[in-house]
Amino acid sequence: MTTPRRLPDPYGPSSGANLADILERVLDKGIVIAGDIRINLLDIELLTIKLRLIVASVDKAKEMGIDWWESDPALSSKARRDELTRENTELRARLERLEASREAEQIEGARTRRREPEQVEGTRTRRRKESS
């Protein structure tokens, strides 16, 4: 007859530590899990997968300098608003440049249309003088 294995004292039924306590400790201190998976065939490395997992509270992650979720538009409404504001500013600047360019073309076209009759008249006068 086999006796059931007993859990170590800190996590056994008499310890009083429950899942919430363990989770609180892990999130307060943080935990890093790292592992690599490599697939080789005849000493040729075909695939390497590096896995890194950090489990920590938001405050602890910020202490460690990890805050990527704050600047990811998919995860932060503030980052999404900032991205939309930047995009809107860029589009307005582009529109202003295009409108300024179009106005400059229209002004140049109007000047050209005003000069054309003078140039045509000058050409007629020169042709008359040359034929005489």
mmCIF file of N, CA and C in Angstrom:
data_model
loop_
_atom_site.group_PDB
_atom_site.id
_atom_site.type_symbol
_atom_site.label_atom_id
_atom_site.label_comp_id
_atom_site.label_asym_id
_atom_site.label_seq_id
_atom_site.Cartn_x
_atom_site.Cartn_y
_atom_site.Cartn_z
ATOM 1 N N MET A 1 0.833 -1.164 0.000
ATOM 2 C CA MET A 1 0.000 0.000 0.000
ATOM 3 C C MET A 1 0.891 1.245 0.000
ATOM 4 N N THR A 2 0.546 2.183 -0.888
ATOM 5 C CA THR A 2 1.341 3.403 -0.987
ATOM 6 C C THR A 2 0.653 4.515 -0.229
ATOM 7 N N THR A 3 1.460 5.344 0.356
ATOM 8 C CA THR A 3 0.895 6.493 1.056
ATOM 9 C C THR A 3 0.907 7.686 0.112
ATOM 10 N N PRO A 4 -0.116 8.518 0.162
ATOM 11 C CA PRO A 4 -0.140 9.678 -0.730
ATOM 12 C C PRO A 4 1.005 10.628 -0.390
ATOM 13 N N ARG A 5 1.563 11.245 -1.449
ATOM 14 C CA ARG A 5 2.662 12.194 -1.239
ATOM 15 C C ARG A 5 2.130 13.439 -0.568
ATOM 16 N N ARG A 6 2.887 13.907 0.356
ATOM 17 C CA ARG A 6 2.507 15.111 1.075
ATOM 18 C C ARG A 6 3.160 16.319 0.427
ATOM 19 N N LEU A 7 2.445 17.417 0.310
ATOM 20 C CA LEU A 7 3.017 18.651 -0.212
ATOM 21 C C LEU A 7 3.949 19.246 0.826
ATOM 22 N N PRO A 8 4.972 19.978 0.393
ATOM 23 C CA PRO A 8 5.862 20.619 1.362
ATOM 24 C C PRO A 8 5.058 21.539 2.274
ATOM 25 N N ASP A 9 5.576 21.737 3.465
ATOM 26 C CA ASP A 9 4.869 22.508 4.483
ATOM 27 C C ASP A 9 4.397 23.885 4.032
ATOM 28 N N PRO A 10 5.216 24.693 3.303
ATOM 29 C CA PRO A 10 4.711 26.030 2.974
ATOM 30 C C PRO A 10 3.452 26.011 2.117
ATOM 31 N N TYR A 11 3.250 24.928 1.357
ATOM 32 C CA TYR A 11 2.091 24.887 0.472
ATOM 33 C C TYR A 11 1.109 23.779 0.842
ATOM 34 N N GLY A 12 1.328 23.135 1.941
ATOM 35 C CA GLY A 12 0.448 22.054 2.374
ATOM 36 C C GLY A 12 -0.849 22.592 2.935
ATOM 37 N N PRO A 13 -1.758 21.709 3.228
ATOM 38 C CA PRO A 13 -3.066 22.127 3.719
ATOM 39 C C PRO A 13 -3.006 22.845 5.062
ATOM 40 N N SER A 14 -1.969 22.599 5.855
ATOM 41 C CA SER A 14 -1.913 23.233 7.172
ATOM 42 C C SER A 14 -1.214 24.592 7.138
ATOM 43 N N SER A 15 -0.659 24.967 6.008
ATOM 44 C CA SER A 15 0.135 26.196 5.966
ATOM 45 C C SER A 15 -0.720 27.454 5.972
ATOM 46 N N GLY A 16 -1.915 27.362 5.496
ATOM 47 C CA GLY A 16 -2.774 28.535 5.456
ATOM 48 C C GLY A 16 -2.513 29.405 4.228
ATOM 49 N N ALA A 17 -1.509 29.070 3.441
ATOM 50 C CA ALA A 17 -1.233 29.834 2.215
ATOM 51 C C ALA A 17 -2.222 29.382 1.151
ATOM 52 N N ASN A 18 -2.977 30.319 0.633
ATOM 53 C CA ASN A 18 -3.906 29.966 -0.420
ATOM 54 C C ASN A 18 -3.436 30.580 -1.737
ATOM 55 N N LEU A 19 -4.138 30.346 -2.776
ATOM 56 C CA LEU A 19 -3.744 30.816 -4.107
ATOM 57 C C LEU A 19 -3.613 32.329 -4.150
ATOM 58 N N ALA A 20 -4.491 33.041 -3.478
ATOM 59 C CA ALA A 20 -4.425 34.504 -3.472
ATOM 60 C C ALA A 20 -3.133 34.997 -2.840
ATOM 61 N N ASP A 21 -2.695 34.356 -1.758
ATOM 62 C CA ASP A 21 -1.442 34.739 -1.106
ATOM 63 C C ASP A 21 -0.248 34.486 -2.026
ATOM 64 N N ILE A 22 -0.250 33.355 -2.658
ATOM 65 C CA ILE A 22 0.849 33.006 -3.569
ATOM 66 C C ILE A 22 0.881 33.977 -4.733
ATOM 67 N N LEU A 23 -0.267 34.267 -5.299
ATOM 68 C CA LEU A 23 -0.344 35.206 -6.416
ATOM 69 C C LEU A 23 0.116 36.591 -5.997
ATOM 70 N N GLU A 24 -0.269 37.013 -4.806
ATOM 71 C CA GLU A 24 0.151 38.319 -4.299
ATOM 72 C C GLU A 24 1.676 38.381 -4.178
ATOM 73 N N ARG A 25 2.278 37.315 -3.672
ATOM 74 C CA ARG A 25 3.738 37.272 -3.539
ATOM 75 C C ARG A 25 4.413 37.332 -4.903
ATOM 76 N N VAL A 26 3.901 36.556 -5.836
ATOM 77 C CA VAL A 26 4.501 36.520 -7.181
ATOM 78 C C VAL A 26 4.391 37.881 -7.850
ATOM 79 N N LEU A 27 3.201 38.492 -7.774
ATOM 80 C CA LEU A 27 3.022 39.789 -8.422
ATOM 81 C C LEU A 27 3.826 40.884 -7.736
ATOM 82 N N ASP A 28 4.003 40.768 -6.429
ATOM 83 C CA ASP A 28 4.763 41.778 -5.692
ATOM 84 C C ASP A 28 6.251 41.690 -6.022
ATOM 85 N N LYS A 29 6.776 40.509 -6.094
ATOM 86 C CA LYS A 29 8.205 40.327 -6.342
ATOM 87 C C LYS A 29 8.501 40.172 -7.836
ATOM 88 N N GLY A 30 7.585 39.572 -8.567
ATOM 89 C CA GLY A 30 7.815 39.284 -9.972
ATOM 90 C C GLY A 30 8.489 37.941 -10.137
ATOM 91 N N ILE A 31 8.284 37.335 -11.274
ATOM 92 C CA ILE A 31 8.911 36.044 -11.561
ATOM 93 C C ILE A 31 9.248 36.016 -13.047
ATOM 94 N N VAL A 32 10.390 35.457 -13.364
ATOM 95 C CA VAL A 32 10.829 35.356 -14.759
ATOM 96 C C VAL A 32 10.956 33.882 -15.089
ATOM 97 N N ILE A 33 10.365 33.503 -16.199
ATOM 98 C CA ILE A 33 10.478 32.137 -16.694
ATOM 99 C C ILE A 33 11.129 32.241 -18.068
ATOM 100 N N ALA A 34 12.221 31.525 -18.261
ATOM 101 C CA ALA A 34 12.946 31.598 -19.528
ATOM 102 C C ALA A 34 13.204 30.194 -20.041
ATOM 103 N N GLY A 35 13.183 30.070 -21.347
ATOM 104 C CA GLY A 35 13.465 28.776 -21.949
ATOM 105 C C GLY A 35 13.762 28.913 -23.426
ATOM 106 N N ASP A 36 14.537 27.992 -23.947
ATOM 107 C CA ASP A 36 14.881 27.975 -25.369
ATOM 108 C C ASP A 36 14.490 26.624 -25.942
ATOM 109 N N ILE A 37 13.993 26.670 -27.142
ATOM 110 C CA ILE A 37 13.681 25.443 -27.879
ATOM 111 C C ILE A 37 14.520 25.478 -29.145
ATOM 112 N N ARG A 38 15.312 24.444 -29.348
ATOM 113 C CA ARG A 38 16.140 24.376 -30.558
ATOM 114 C C ARG A 38 15.869 23.070 -31.274
ATOM 115 N N ILE A 39 15.719 23.174 -32.576
ATOM 116 C CA ILE A 39 15.506 21.994 -33.403
ATOM 117 C C ILE A 39 16.693 21.881 -34.352
ATOM 118 N N ASN A 40 17.442 20.793 -34.205
ATOM 119 C CA ASN A 40 18.618 20.546 -35.047
ATOM 120 C C ASN A 40 18.420 19.282 -35.854
ATOM 121 N N LEU A 41 18.985 19.270 -37.037
ATOM 122 C CA LEU A 41 18.991 18.086 -37.874
ATOM 123 C C LEU A 41 20.409 17.909 -38.397
ATOM 124 N N LEU A 42 21.063 16.821 -37.974
ATOM 125 C CA LEU A 42 22.452 16.563 -38.371
ATOM 126 C C LEU A 42 23.358 17.745 -38.054
ATOM 127 N N ASP A 43 23.274 18.230 -36.846
ATOM 128 C CA ASP A 43 24.075 19.363 -36.363
ATOM 129 C C ASP A 43 23.829 20.656 -37.134
ATOM 130 N N ILE A 44 22.708 20.763 -37.805
ATOM 131 C CA ILE A 44 22.321 22.007 -38.483
ATOM 132 C C ILE A 44 21.113 22.554 -37.740
ATOM 133 N N GLU A 45 21.258 23.773 -37.267
ATOM 134 C CA GLU A 45 20.169 24.377 -36.508
ATOM 135 C C GLU A 45 19.069 24.825 -37.468
ATOM 136 N N LEU A 46 17.904 24.244 -37.340
ATOM 137 C CA LEU A 46 16.779 24.572 -38.209
ATOM 138 C C LEU A 46 15.888 25.650 -37.611
ATOM 139 N N LEU A 47 15.721 25.600 -36.307
ATOM 140 C CA LEU A 47 14.783 26.517 -35.666
ATOM 141 C C LEU A 47 15.203 26.755 -34.230
ATOM 142 N N THR A 48 15.156 28.016 -33.817
ATOM 143 C CA THR A 48 15.401 28.362 -32.418
ATOM 144 C C THR A 48 14.263 29.268 -31.958
ATOM 145 N N ILE A 49 13.655 28.889 -30.877
ATOM 146 C CA ILE A 49 12.591 29.692 -30.287
ATOM 147 C C ILE A 49 13.031 30.043 -28.876
ATOM 148 N N LYS A 50 13.092 31.350 -28.593
ATOM 149 C CA LYS A 50 13.460 31.804 -27.253
ATOM 150 C C LYS A 50 12.202 32.309 -26.568
ATOM 151 N N LEU A 51 11.896 31.732 -25.444
ATOM 152 C CA LEU A 51 10.707 32.104 -24.687
ATOM 153 C C LEU A 51 11.120 32.805 -23.407
ATOM 154 N N ARG A 52 10.530 33.957 -23.169
ATOM 155 C CA ARG A 52 10.761 34.702 -21.942
ATOM 156 C C ARG A 52 9.400 35.152 -21.422
ATOM 157 N N LEU A 53 9.128 34.869 -20.190
ATOM 158 C CA LEU A 53 7.849 35.225 -19.598
ATOM 159 C C LEU A 53 8.108 35.931 -18.272
ATOM 160 N N ILE A 54 7.541 37.099 -18.127
ATOM 161 C CA ILE A 54 7.655 37.839 -16.875
ATOM 162 C C ILE A 54 6.252 37.974 -16.306
ATOM 163 N N VAL A 55 6.079 37.560 -15.081
ATOM 164 C CA VAL A 55 4.806 37.716 -14.386
ATOM 165 C C VAL A 55 5.065 38.671 -13.234
ATOM 166 N N ALA A 56 4.419 39.833 -13.301
ATOM 167 C CA ALA A 56 4.603 40.836 -12.255
ATOM 168 C C ALA A 56 3.402 41.773 -12.274
ATOM 169 N N SER A 57 3.249 42.533 -11.213
ATOM 170 C CA SER A 57 2.187 43.531 -11.184
ATOM 171 C C SER A 57 2.582 44.696 -12.089
ATOM 172 N N VAL A 58 1.627 45.524 -12.424
ATOM 173 C CA VAL A 58 1.895 46.679 -13.273
ATOM 174 C C VAL A 58 2.901 47.602 -12.606
ATOM 175 N N ASP A 59 2.737 47.821 -11.312
ATOM 176 C CA ASP A 59 3.666 48.691 -10.589
ATOM 177 C C ASP A 59 5.085 48.131 -10.618
ATOM 178 N N LYS A 60 5.221 46.831 -10.397
ATOM 179 C CA LYS A 60 6.540 46.199 -10.408
ATOM 180 C C LYS A 60 7.141 46.264 -11.811
ATOM 181 N N ALA A 61 6.318 46.051 -12.843
ATOM 182 C CA ALA A 61 6.813 46.120 -14.221
ATOM 183 C C ALA A 61 7.310 47.530 -14.533
ATOM 184 N N LYS A 62 6.563 48.540 -14.089
ATOM 185 C CA LYS A 62 7.008 49.927 -14.310
ATOM 186 C C LYS A 62 8.311 50.207 -13.575
ATOM 187 N N GLU A 63 8.460 49.655 -12.368
ATOM 188 C CA GLU A 63 9.712 49.790 -11.623
ATOM 189 C C GLU A 63 10.874 49.229 -12.427
ATOM 190 N N MET A 64 10.629 48.126 -13.136
ATOM 191 C CA MET A 64 11.669 47.480 -13.932
ATOM 192 C C MET A 64 11.870 48.165 -15.281
ATOM 193 N N GLY A 65 11.041 49.169 -15.584
ATOM 194 C CA GLY A 65 11.181 49.887 -16.851
ATOM 195 C C GLY A 65 10.392 49.271 -17.991
ATOM 196 N N ILE A 66 9.441 48.433 -17.656
ATOM 197 C CA ILE A 66 8.607 47.793 -18.684
ATOM 198 C C ILE A 66 7.259 48.503 -18.693
ATOM 199 N N ASP A 67 6.968 49.189 -19.804
ATOM 200 C CA ASP A 67 5.681 49.886 -19.905
ATOM 201 C C ASP A 67 5.185 49.945 -21.350
ATOM 202 N N TRP A 68 5.490 48.938 -22.118
ATOM 203 C CA TRP A 68 5.148 48.928 -23.539
ATOM 204 C C TRP A 68 3.649 49.020 -23.791
ATOM 205 N N TRP A 69 2.842 48.580 -22.887
ATOM 206 C CA TRP A 69 1.384 48.609 -23.087
ATOM 207 C C TRP A 69 0.838 50.029 -23.094
ATOM 208 N N GLU A 70 1.590 50.977 -22.503
ATOM 209 C CA GLU A 70 1.114 52.355 -22.469
ATOM 210 C C GLU A 70 1.233 53.038 -23.836
ATOM 211 N N SER A 71 2.153 52.593 -24.680
ATOM 212 C CA SER A 71 2.351 53.231 -25.984
ATOM 213 C C SER A 71 1.807 52.389 -27.136
ATOM 214 N N ASP A 72 1.188 51.271 -26.836
ATOM 215 C CA ASP A 72 0.617 50.405 -27.872
ATOM 216 C C ASP A 72 -0.830 50.820 -28.124
ATOM 217 N N PRO A 73 -1.140 51.336 -29.336
ATOM 218 C CA PRO A 73 -2.501 51.795 -29.619
ATOM 219 C C PRO A 73 -3.567 50.712 -29.467
ATOM 220 N N ALA A 74 -3.178 49.465 -29.616
ATOM 221 C CA ALA A 74 -4.152 48.378 -29.479
ATOM 222 C C ALA A 74 -4.527 48.143 -28.017
ATOM 223 N N LEU A 75 -3.685 48.589 -27.091
ATOM 224 C CA LEU A 75 -3.928 48.322 -25.676
ATOM 225 C C LEU A 75 -4.253 49.559 -24.853
ATOM 226 N N SER A 76 -3.962 50.747 -25.383
ATOM 227 C CA SER A 76 -4.145 51.974 -24.608
ATOM 228 C C SER A 76 -4.967 52.981 -25.399
ATOM 229 N N SER A 77 -6.054 53.452 -24.810
ATOM 230 C CA SER A 77 -6.885 54.443 -25.504
ATOM 231 C C SER A 77 -6.137 55.768 -25.627
ATOM 232 N N LYS A 78 -5.285 56.093 -24.658
ATOM 233 C CA LYS A 78 -4.490 57.326 -24.735
ATOM 234 C C LYS A 78 -3.507 57.248 -25.904
ATOM 235 N N ALA A 79 -2.862 56.109 -26.062
ATOM 236 C CA ALA A 79 -1.918 55.937 -27.174
ATOM 237 C C ALA A 79 -2.658 56.016 -28.505
ATOM 238 N N ARG A 80 -3.857 55.461 -28.568
ATOM 239 C CA ARG A 80 -4.655 55.521 -29.798
ATOM 240 C C ARG A 80 -5.031 56.965 -30.117
ATOM 241 N N ARG A 81 -5.453 57.725 -29.099
ATOM 242 C CA ARG A 81 -5.775 59.139 -29.309
ATOM 243 C C ARG A 81 -4.552 59.915 -29.777
ATOM 244 N N ASP A 82 -3.406 59.644 -29.152
ATOM 245 C CA ASP A 82 -2.162 60.322 -29.549
ATOM 246 C C ASP A 82 -1.810 60.004 -30.999
ATOM 247 N N GLU A 83 -1.988 58.738 -31.385
ATOM 248 C CA GLU A 83 -1.693 58.336 -32.762
ATOM 249 C C GLU A 83 -2.654 59.034 -33.737
ATOM 250 N N LEU A 84 -3.929 59.100 -33.396
ATOM 251 C CA LEU A 84 -4.902 59.764 -34.262
ATOM 252 C C LEU A 84 -4.631 61.265 -34.357
ATOM 253 N N THR A 85 -4.226 61.876 -33.251
ATOM 254 C CA THR A 85 -3.891 63.303 -33.254
ATOM 255 C C THR A 85 -2.690 63.563 -34.162
ATOM 256 N N ARG A 86 -1.656 62.734 -34.043
ATOM 257 C CA ARG A 86 -0.464 62.878 -34.885
ATOM 258 C C ARG A 86 -0.823 62.703 -36.362
ATOM 259 N N GLU A 87 -1.611 61.679 -36.662
ATOM 260 C CA GLU A 87 -2.016 61.417 -38.042
ATOM 261 C C GLU A 87 -2.851 62.576 -38.588
ATOM 262 N N ASN A 88 -3.744 63.113 -37.776
ATOM 263 C CA ASN A 88 -4.583 64.239 -38.177
ATOM 264 C C ASN A 88 -3.719 65.464 -38.483
ATOM 265 N N THR A 89 -2.730 65.735 -37.628
ATOM 266 C CA THR A 89 -1.821 66.865 -37.834
ATOM 267 C C THR A 89 -1.053 66.707 -39.137
ATOM 268 N N GLU A 90 -0.540 65.499 -39.390
ATOM 269 C CA GLU A 90 0.203 65.241 -40.630
ATOM 270 C C GLU A 90 -0.689 65.434 -41.859
ATOM 271 N N LEU A 91 -1.912 64.954 -41.785
ATOM 272 C CA LEU A 91 -2.835 65.089 -42.922
ATOM 273 C C LEU A 91 -3.203 66.547 -43.171
ATOM 274 N N ARG A 92 -3.402 67.319 -42.101
ATOM 275 C CA ARG A 92 -3.717 68.748 -42.266
ATOM 276 C C ARG A 92 -2.547 69.492 -42.907
ATOM 277 N N ALA A 93 -1.326 69.178 -42.483
ATOM 278 C CA ALA A 93 -0.139 69.818 -43.068
ATOM 279 C C ALA A 93 -0.017 69.452 -44.540
ATOM 280 N N ARG A 94 -0.267 68.193 -44.862
ATOM 281 C CA ARG A 94 -0.203 67.759 -46.264
ATOM 282 C C ARG A 94 -1.258 68.456 -47.105
ATOM 283 N N LEU A 95 -2.469 68.586 -46.566
ATOM 284 C CA LEU A 95 -3.551 69.265 -47.268
ATOM 285 C C LEU A 95 -3.198 70.730 -47.513
ATOM 286 N N GLU A 96 -2.629 71.389 -46.511
ATOM 287 C CA GLU A 96 -2.228 72.794 -46.677
ATOM 288 C C GLU A 96 -1.171 72.936 -47.773
ATOM 289 N N ARG A 97 -0.192 72.004 -47.804
ATOM 290 C CA ARG A 97 0.836 72.062 -48.859
ATOM 291 C C ARG A 97 0.217 71.868 -50.235
ATOM 292 N N LEU A 98 -0.714 70.925 -50.343
ATOM 293 C CA LEU A 98 -1.370 70.675 -51.632
ATOM 294 C C LEU A 98 -2.196 71.875 -52.077
ATOM 295 N N GLU A 99 -2.928 72.475 -51.141
ATOM 296 C CA GLU A 99 -3.736 73.646 -51.489
ATOM 297 C C GLU A 99 -2.847 74.822 -51.885
ATOM 298 N N ALA A 100 -1.731 75.017 -51.179
ATOM 299 C CA ALA A 100 -0.802 76.098 -51.524
ATOM 300 C C ALA A 100 -0.207 75.857 -52.907
ATOM 301 N N SER A 101 0.123 74.626 -53.205
ATOM 302 C CA SER A 101 0.675 74.277 -54.513
ATOM 303 C C SER A 101 -0.356 74.524 -55.613
ATOM 304 N N ARG A 102 -1.598 74.156 -55.343
ATOM 305 C CA ARG A 102 -2.670 74.348 -56.333
ATOM 306 C C ARG A 102 -2.909 75.841 -56.582
ATOM 307 N N GLU A 103 -2.918 76.640 -55.508
ATOM 308 C CA GLU A 103 -3.096 78.084 -55.661
ATOM 309 C C GLU A 103 -1.955 78.691 -56.469
ATOM 310 N N ALA A 104 -0.727 78.226 -56.210
ATOM 311 C CA ALA A 104 0.427 78.735 -56.959
ATOM 312 C C ALA A 104 0.289 78.383 -58.442
ATOM 313 N N GLU A 105 -0.178 77.182 -58.749
ATOM 314 C CA GLU A 105 -0.382 76.771 -60.141
ATOM 315 C C GLU A 105 -1.460 77.631 -60.807
ATOM 316 N N GLN A 106 -2.544 77.923 -60.059
ATOM 317 C CA GLN A 106 -3.611 78.747 -60.614
ATOM 318 C C GLN A 106 -3.126 80.163 -60.885
ATOM 319 N N ILE A 107 -2.328 80.716 -59.981
ATOM 320 C CA ILE A 107 -1.789 82.066 -60.181
ATOM 321 C C ILE A 107 -0.869 82.083 -61.387
ATOM 322 N N GLU A 108 -0.008 81.072 -61.494
ATOM 323 C CA GLU A 108 0.913 80.993 -62.636
ATOM 324 C C GLU A 108 0.134 80.827 -63.940
ATOM 325 N N GLY A 109 -0.933 80.031 -63.911
ATOM 326 C CA GLY A 109 -1.769 79.854 -65.101
ATOM 327 C C GLY A 109 -2.434 81.152 -65.516
ATOM 328 N N ALA A 110 -2.900 81.933 -64.550
ATOM 329 C CA ALA A 110 -3.532 83.226 -64.856
ATOM 330 C C ALA A 110 -2.512 84.182 -65.452
ATOM 331 N N ARG A 111 -1.298 84.205 -64.952
ATOM 332 C CA ARG A 111 -0.251 85.063 -65.511
ATOM 333 C C ARG A 111 0.077 84.659 -66.935
ATOM 334 N N THR A 112 0.150 83.364 -67.163
ATOM 335 C CA THR A 112 0.460 82.867 -68.505
ATOM 336 C C THR A 112 -0.639 83.250 -69.489
ATOM 337 N N ARG A 113 -1.905 83.137 -69.054
ATOM 338 C CA ARG A 113 -3.015 83.494 -69.948
ATOM 339 C C ARG A 113 -3.003 84.988 -70.263
ATOM 340 N N ARG A 114 -2.599 85.825 -69.289
ATOM 341 C CA ARG A 114 -2.524 87.260 -69.539
ATOM 342 C C ARG A 114 -1.378 87.596 -70.486
ATOM 343 N N ARG A 115 -0.272 86.871 -70.421
ATOM 344 C CA ARG A 115 0.889 87.148 -71.270
ATOM 345 C C ARG A 115 0.697 86.651 -72.690
ATOM 346 N N GLU A 116 -0.084 85.627 -72.885
ATOM 347 C CA GLU A 116 -0.223 85.014 -74.209
ATOM 348 C C GLU A 116 -0.683 85.998 -75.275
ATOM 349 N N PRO A 117 -1.684 86.823 -75.040
ATOM 350 C CA PRO A 117 -2.075 87.761 -76.099
ATOM 351 C C PRO A 117 -0.947 88.724 -76.436
ATOM 352 N N GLU A 118 -0.203 89.194 -75.432
ATOM 353 C CA GLU A 118 0.917 90.098 -75.690
ATOM 354 C C GLU A 118 1.972 89.400 -76.527
ATOM 355 N N GLN A 119 2.259 88.160 -76.188
ATOM 356 C CA GLN A 119 3.276 87.427 -76.926
ATOM 357 C C GLN A 119 2.817 87.167 -78.352
ATOM 358 N N VAL A 120 1.553 86.839 -78.516
ATOM 359 C CA VAL A 120 1.021 86.605 -79.859
ATOM 360 C C VAL A 120 1.092 87.886 -80.672
ATOM 361 N N GLU A 121 0.698 89.013 -80.082
ATOM 362 C CA GLU A 121 0.737 90.303 -80.773
ATOM 363 C C GLU A 121 2.170 90.664 -81.142
ATOM 364 N N GLY A 122 3.098 90.454 -80.227
ATOM 365 C CA GLY A 122 4.505 90.734 -80.502
ATOM 366 C C GLY A 122 5.029 89.888 -81.639
ATOM 367 N N THR A 123 4.609 88.643 -81.721
ATOM 368 C CA THR A 123 5.040 87.750 -82.796
ATOM 369 C C THR A 123 4.502 88.245 -84.127
ATOM 370 N N ARG A 124 3.256 88.686 -84.177
ATOM 371 C CA ARG A 124 2.667 89.209 -85.421
ATOM 372 C C ARG A 124 3.428 90.445 -85.897
ATOM 373 N N THR A 125 3.759 91.311 -84.946
ATOM 374 C CA THR A 125 4.483 92.538 -85.297
ATOM 375 C C THR A 125 5.848 92.181 -85.858
ATOM 376 N N ARG A 126 6.548 91.222 -85.235
ATOM 377 C CA ARG A 126 7.857 90.814 -85.723
ATOM 378 C C ARG A 126 7.755 90.190 -87.108
ATOM 379 N N ARG A 127 6.730 89.405 -87.354
ATOM 380 C CA ARG A 127 6.586 88.757 -88.656
ATOM 381 C C ARG A 127 6.353 89.801 -89.740
ATOM 382 N N ARG A 128 5.582 90.832 -89.418
ATOM 383 C CA ARG A 128 5.314 91.897 -90.393
ATOM 384 C C ARG A 128 6.613 92.608 -90.738
ATOM 385 N N LYS A 129 7.406 92.896 -89.691
ATOM 386 C CA LYS A 129 8.671 93.605 -89.914
ATOM 387 C C LYS A 129 9.630 92.737 -90.718
ATOM 388 N N GLU A 130 9.648 91.437 -90.438
ATOM 389 C CA GLU A 130 10.579 90.546 -91.145
ATOM 390 C C GLU A 130 10.157 90.398 -92.607
ATOM 391 N N SER A 131 8.890 90.363 -92.884
ATOM 392 C CA SER A 131 8.430 90.188 -94.262
ATOM 393 C C SER A 131 8.587 91.464 -95.074
ATOM 394 N N SER A 132 8.731 92.616 -94.425
ATOM 395 C CA SER A 132 8.864 93.881 -95.160
ATOM 396 C C SER A 132 10.230 94.112 -95.684
#
